[in-house]
CSV table of C-alpha atoms in Angstrom, one decimal:
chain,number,residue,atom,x,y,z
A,1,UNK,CA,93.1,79.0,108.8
A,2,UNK,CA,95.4,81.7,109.9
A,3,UNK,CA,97.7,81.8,112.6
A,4,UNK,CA,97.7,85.9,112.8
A,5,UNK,CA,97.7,86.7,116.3
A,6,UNK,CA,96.3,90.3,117.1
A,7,UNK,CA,97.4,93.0,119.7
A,8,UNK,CA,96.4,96.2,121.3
A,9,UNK,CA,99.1,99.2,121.2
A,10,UNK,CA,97.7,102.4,122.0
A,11,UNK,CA,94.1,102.0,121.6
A,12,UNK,CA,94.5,100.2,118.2
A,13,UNK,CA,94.4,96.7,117.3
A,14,UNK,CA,96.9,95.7,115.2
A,15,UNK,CA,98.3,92.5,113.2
A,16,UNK,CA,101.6,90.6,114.7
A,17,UNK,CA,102.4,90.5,110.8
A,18,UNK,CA,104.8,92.5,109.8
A,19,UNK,CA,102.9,93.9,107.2
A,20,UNK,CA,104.0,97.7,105.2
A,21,UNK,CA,101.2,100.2,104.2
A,22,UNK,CA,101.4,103.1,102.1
A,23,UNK,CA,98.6,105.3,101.5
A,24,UNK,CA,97.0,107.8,98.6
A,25,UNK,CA,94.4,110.6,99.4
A,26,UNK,CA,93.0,112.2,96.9
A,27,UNK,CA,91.5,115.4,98.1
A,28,UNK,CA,89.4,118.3,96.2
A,29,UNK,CA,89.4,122.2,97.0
A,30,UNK,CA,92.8,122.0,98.2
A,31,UNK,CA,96.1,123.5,97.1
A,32,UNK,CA,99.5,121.6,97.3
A,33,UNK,CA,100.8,124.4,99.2
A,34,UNK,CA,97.7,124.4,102.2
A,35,UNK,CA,98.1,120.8,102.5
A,36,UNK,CA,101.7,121.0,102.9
A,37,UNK,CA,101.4,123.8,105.5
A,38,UNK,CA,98.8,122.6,107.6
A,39,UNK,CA,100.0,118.6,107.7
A,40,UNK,CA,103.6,120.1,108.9
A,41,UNK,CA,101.7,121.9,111.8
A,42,UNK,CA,99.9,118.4,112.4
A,43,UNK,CA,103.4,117.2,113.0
A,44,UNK,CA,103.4,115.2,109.7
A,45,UNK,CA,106.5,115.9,107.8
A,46,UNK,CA,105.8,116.1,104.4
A,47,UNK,CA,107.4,117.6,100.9
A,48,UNK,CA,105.8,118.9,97.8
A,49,UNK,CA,107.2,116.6,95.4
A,50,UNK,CA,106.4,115.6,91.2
A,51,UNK,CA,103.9,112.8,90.5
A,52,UNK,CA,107.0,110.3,89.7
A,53,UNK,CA,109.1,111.1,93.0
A,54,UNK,CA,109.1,108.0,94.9
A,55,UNK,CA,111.0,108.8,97.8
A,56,UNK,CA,109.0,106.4,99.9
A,57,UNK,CA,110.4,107.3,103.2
A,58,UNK,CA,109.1,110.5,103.2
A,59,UNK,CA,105.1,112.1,102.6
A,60,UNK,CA,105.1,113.9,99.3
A,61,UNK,CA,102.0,115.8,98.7
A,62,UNK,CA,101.5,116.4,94.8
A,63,UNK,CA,99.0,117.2,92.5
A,64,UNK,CA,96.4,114.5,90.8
A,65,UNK,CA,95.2,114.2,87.1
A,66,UNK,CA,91.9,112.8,87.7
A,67,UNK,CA,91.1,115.7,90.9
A,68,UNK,CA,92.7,119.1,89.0
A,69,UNK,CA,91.6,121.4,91.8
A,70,UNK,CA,92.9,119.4,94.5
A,71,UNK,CA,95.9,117.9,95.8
A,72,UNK,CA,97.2,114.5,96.8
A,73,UNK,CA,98.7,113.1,99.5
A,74,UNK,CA,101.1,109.9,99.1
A,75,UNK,CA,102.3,108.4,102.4
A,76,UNK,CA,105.8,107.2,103.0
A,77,UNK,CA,106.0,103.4,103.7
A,78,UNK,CA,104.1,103.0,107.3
A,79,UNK,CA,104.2,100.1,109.4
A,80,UNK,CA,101.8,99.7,112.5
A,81,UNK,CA,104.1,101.7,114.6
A,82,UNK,CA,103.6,104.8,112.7
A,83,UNK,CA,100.2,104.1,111.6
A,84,UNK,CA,98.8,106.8,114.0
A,85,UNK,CA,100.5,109.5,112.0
A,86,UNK,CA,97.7,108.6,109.3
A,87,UNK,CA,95.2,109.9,111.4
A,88,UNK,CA,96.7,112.8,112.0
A,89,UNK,CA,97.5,113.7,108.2
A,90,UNK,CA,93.5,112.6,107.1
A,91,UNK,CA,92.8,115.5,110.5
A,92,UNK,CA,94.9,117.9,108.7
A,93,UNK,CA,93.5,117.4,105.5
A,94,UNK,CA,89.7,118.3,106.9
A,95,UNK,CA,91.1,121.1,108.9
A,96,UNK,CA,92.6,122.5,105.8
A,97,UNK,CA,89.2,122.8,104.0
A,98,UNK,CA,89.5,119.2,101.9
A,99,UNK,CA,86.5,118.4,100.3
A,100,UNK,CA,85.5,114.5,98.7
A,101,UNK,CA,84.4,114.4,95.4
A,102,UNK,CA,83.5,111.7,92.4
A,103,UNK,CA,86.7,112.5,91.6
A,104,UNK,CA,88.3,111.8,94.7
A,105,UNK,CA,89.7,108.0,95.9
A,106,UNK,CA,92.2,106.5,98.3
A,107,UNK,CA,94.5,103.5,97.2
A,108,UNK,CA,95.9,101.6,100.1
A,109,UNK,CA,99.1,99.7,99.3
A,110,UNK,CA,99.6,97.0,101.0
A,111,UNK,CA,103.4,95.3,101.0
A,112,UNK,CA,103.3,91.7,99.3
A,113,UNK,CA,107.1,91.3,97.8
A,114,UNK,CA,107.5,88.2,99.7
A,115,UNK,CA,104.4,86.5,97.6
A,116,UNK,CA,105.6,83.7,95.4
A,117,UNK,CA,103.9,84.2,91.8
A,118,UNK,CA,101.5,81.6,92.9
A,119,UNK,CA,100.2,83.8,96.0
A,120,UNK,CA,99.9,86.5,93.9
A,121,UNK,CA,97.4,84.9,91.6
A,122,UNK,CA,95.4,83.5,94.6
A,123,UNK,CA,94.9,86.9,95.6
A,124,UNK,CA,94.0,88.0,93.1
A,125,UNK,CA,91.6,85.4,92.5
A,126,UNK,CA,90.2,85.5,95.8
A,127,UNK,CA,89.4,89.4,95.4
A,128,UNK,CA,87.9,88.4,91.6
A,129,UNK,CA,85.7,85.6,93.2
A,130,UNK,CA,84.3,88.0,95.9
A,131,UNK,CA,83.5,91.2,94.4
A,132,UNK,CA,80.0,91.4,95.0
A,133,UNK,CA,80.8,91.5,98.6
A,134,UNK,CA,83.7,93.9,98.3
A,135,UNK,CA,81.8,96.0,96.6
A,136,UNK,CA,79.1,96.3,99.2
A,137,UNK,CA,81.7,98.7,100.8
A,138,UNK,CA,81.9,100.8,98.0
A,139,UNK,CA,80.1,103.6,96.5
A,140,UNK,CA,78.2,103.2,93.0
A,141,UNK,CA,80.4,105.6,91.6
A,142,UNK,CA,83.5,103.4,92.2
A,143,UNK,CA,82.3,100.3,90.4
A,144,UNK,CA,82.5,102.0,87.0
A,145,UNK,CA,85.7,104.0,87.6
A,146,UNK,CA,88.3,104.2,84.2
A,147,UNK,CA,91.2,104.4,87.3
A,148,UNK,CA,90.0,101.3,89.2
A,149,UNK,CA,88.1,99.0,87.1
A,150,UNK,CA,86.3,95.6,88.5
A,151,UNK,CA,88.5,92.8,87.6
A,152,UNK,CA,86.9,90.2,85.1
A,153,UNK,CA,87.5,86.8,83.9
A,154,UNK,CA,89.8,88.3,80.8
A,155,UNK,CA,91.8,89.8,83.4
A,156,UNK,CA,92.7,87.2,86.2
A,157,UNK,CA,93.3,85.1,82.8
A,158,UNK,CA,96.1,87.6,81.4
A,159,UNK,CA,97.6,87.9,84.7
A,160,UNK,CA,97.9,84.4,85.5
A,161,UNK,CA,99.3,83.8,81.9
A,162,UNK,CA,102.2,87.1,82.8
A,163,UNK,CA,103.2,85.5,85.9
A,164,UNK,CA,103.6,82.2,84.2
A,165,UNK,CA,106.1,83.8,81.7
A,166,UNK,CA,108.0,86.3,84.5
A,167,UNK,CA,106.1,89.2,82.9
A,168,UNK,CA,104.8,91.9,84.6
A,169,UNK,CA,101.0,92.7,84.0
A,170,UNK,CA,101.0,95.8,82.1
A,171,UNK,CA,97.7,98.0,83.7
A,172,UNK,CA,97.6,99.3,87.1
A,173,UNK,CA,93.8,101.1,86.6
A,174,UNK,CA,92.4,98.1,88.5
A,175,UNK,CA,90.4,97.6,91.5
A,176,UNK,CA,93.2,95.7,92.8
A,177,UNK,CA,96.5,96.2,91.1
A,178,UNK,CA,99.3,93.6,90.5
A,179,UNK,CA,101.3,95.8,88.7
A,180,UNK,CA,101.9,97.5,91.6
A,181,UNK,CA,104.4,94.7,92.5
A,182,UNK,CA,106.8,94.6,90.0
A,183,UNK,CA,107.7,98.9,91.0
A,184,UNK,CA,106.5,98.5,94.9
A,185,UNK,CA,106.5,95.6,96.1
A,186,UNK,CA,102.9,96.5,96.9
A,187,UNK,CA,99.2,95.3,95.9
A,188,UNK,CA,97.2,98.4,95.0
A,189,UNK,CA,93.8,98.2,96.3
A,190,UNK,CA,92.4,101.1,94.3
A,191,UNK,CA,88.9,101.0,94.8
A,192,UNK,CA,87.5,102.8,97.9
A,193,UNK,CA,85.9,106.1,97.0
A,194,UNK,CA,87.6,109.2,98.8
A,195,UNK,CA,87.6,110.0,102.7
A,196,UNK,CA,88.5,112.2,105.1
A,197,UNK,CA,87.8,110.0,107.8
A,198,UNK,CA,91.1,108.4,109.0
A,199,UNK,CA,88.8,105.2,111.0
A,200,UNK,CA,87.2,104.5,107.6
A,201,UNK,CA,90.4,104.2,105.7
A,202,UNK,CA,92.5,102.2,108.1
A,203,UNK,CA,89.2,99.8,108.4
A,204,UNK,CA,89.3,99.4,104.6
A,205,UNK,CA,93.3,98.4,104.9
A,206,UNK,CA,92.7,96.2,107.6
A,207,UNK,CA,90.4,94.3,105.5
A,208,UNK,CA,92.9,94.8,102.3
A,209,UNK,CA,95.7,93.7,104.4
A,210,UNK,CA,93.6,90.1,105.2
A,211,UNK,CA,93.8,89.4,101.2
A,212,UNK,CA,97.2,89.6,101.3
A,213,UNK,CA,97.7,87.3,104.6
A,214,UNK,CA,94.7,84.9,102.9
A,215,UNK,CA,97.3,84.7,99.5
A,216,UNK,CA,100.1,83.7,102.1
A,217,UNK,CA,98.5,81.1,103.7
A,218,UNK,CA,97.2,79.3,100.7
A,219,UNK,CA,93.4,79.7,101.4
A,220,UNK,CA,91.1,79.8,98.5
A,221,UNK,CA,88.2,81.5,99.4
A,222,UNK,CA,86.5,80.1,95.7
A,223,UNK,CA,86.3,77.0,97.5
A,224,UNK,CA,85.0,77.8,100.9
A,225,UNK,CA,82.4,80.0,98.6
A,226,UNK,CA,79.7,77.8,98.4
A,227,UNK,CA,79.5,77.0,102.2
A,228,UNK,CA,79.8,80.3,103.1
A,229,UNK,CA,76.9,81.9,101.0
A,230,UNK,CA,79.0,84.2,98.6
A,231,UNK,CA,78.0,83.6,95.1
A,232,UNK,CA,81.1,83.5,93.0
A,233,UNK,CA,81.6,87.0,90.8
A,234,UNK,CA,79.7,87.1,87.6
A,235,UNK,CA,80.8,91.1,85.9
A,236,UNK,CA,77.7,90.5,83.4
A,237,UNK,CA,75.2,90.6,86.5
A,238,UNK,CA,73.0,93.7,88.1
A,239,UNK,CA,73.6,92.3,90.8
A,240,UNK,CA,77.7,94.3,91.2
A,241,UNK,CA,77.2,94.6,95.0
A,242,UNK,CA,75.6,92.4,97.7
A,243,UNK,CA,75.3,93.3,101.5
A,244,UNK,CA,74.6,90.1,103.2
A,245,UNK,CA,77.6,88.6,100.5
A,246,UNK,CA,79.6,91.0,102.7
A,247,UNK,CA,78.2,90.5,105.8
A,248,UNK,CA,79.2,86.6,105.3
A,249,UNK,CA,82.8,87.6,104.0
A,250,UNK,CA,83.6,89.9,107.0
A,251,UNK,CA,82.0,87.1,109.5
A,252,UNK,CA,84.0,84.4,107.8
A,253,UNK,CA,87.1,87.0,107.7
A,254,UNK,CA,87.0,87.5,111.3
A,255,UNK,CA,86.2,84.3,111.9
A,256,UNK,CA,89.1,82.8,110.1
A,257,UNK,CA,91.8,85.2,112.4
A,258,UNK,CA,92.3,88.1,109.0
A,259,UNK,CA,90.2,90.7,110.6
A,260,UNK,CA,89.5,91.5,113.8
A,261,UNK,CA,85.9,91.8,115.7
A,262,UNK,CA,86.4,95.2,116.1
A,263,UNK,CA,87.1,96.0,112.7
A,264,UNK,CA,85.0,93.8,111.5
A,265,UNK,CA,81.9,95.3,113.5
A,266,UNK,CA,83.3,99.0,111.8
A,267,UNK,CA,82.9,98.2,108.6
A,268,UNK,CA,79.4,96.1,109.1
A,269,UNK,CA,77.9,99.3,111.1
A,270,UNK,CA,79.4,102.3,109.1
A,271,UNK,CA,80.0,100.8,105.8
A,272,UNK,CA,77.5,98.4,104.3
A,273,UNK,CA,74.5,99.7,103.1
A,274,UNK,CA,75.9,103.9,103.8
A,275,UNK,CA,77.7,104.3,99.9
């Protein structure tokens, strides 16, 4: 059980954990240049910056392999003070003429350098355990993405195995990304399709973010899964995505103090079943 205590600044709820965020849009139909211009009159300050600049107190917008006739935009390091500057960059985007595509995705960072090596493989066993209910929030076309594949069995064994020895993991095109920490300090949660609504993607880190605070606090959601309805994650199944799985998740989630009702009530109304 957590002892997260939520508040309300400025018409958003937010976590008393000092949690960091960073943020990755991928848009389509967009040039580096129009993003640039129109987030600066948004009143997000932003630079147009190389792929490998990480000058993370700063937005870069840059351009993205995987979306070649769009443009990306990578956050600087936001906490919940600046978190409303998000939804004015995702504004900016749509005014701009941003379009979402297959191509397009948003990875939410989510800072976890504090994590003993022992957290970090109970998150990441916890997010390997309940795919089927994480992935009741995603669209079809995520599941089977080369840039954010589901974790499997293999995986969560290698990783466990790196942290054991002090060695990093070696592949960051994961659904959730632990590679992410040895460069970041983050966890990459790669998997949510593209957006270009701002309430969506914040929702999606919110629940992200309760992953991370879960890992802190020891809870092992494999053993709460058979009183809680969630069968554990088999890859091999048809069954990739389940929408009462993630009802029960996002219950227990809220529930348990790592998500909040209103969040929680988001994601069930707008997000299950709407991918």
């Amino acid at each position: 059980m957590s002892d997260m205590q939520y508040t309300t600044k400025g018409g958003q709820i937010v976590s008393n954990r000092i949690n960091t965020f960073g943020f990755e849009f991928e848009w389509d139909n967009i040039s580096t240049g129009r993003l640039s211009r129109v987030l600066e009159e948004q009143g997000v300050e932003n630079y147009i910056g190389g792929r490998y600049d990480n000058d993370y107190t700063r937005n870069k917008v840059t351009t993205d392999g995987s979306v070649p006739n769009g443009a990306e935009l990578v956050s600087k390091i936001i906490t919940n003070d600046t978190m409303p500057e998000i939804f004015r960059a995702v504004q900016g985007a749509k005014k701009a003429g941003a379009k979402i595509t297959r191509k397009c995705g948003v990875h939410v960072h989510i800072g976890a350098g504090h994590l003993t090596d022992e957290q970090v493989g109970l998150a990441v066993d916890n997010w390997f355990a309940v795919q089927s209910a994480v992935n009741a929030m995603l669209s079809s076309s995520r599941l089977h993405n080369q840039y954010a594949k589901q974790l499997d069995a293999r995986t969560v064994s290698r990783l466990v195995n790196c942290l054991n020895n002090g060695n990093t993991w070696g592949d960051r095109y994961n659904s959730l990304n632990a590679e992410s920490l040895s460069e970041h300090g983050t966890f990459e949660f790669r998997g949510h399709q593209g957006t270009l609504n701002s309430t969506k993607a914040l929702a999606w880190a919110r629940f992200c973010e309760g992953f991370v605070n879960m890992a802190e606090d020891g809870i092992m959601l494999v053993d709460l899964i058979p009183l809680q309805g969630i069968r554990k994650y088999n890859a091999h199944t048809k069954d990739a995505k389940s929408l009462e799985e993630c009802r029960t998740l996002l219950r227990w989630m809220t529930e348990a103090g790592y998500l909040t009702e209103a969040n929680r009530n988001w994601l069930t109304v707008n997000k299950l079943g709407r991918n």
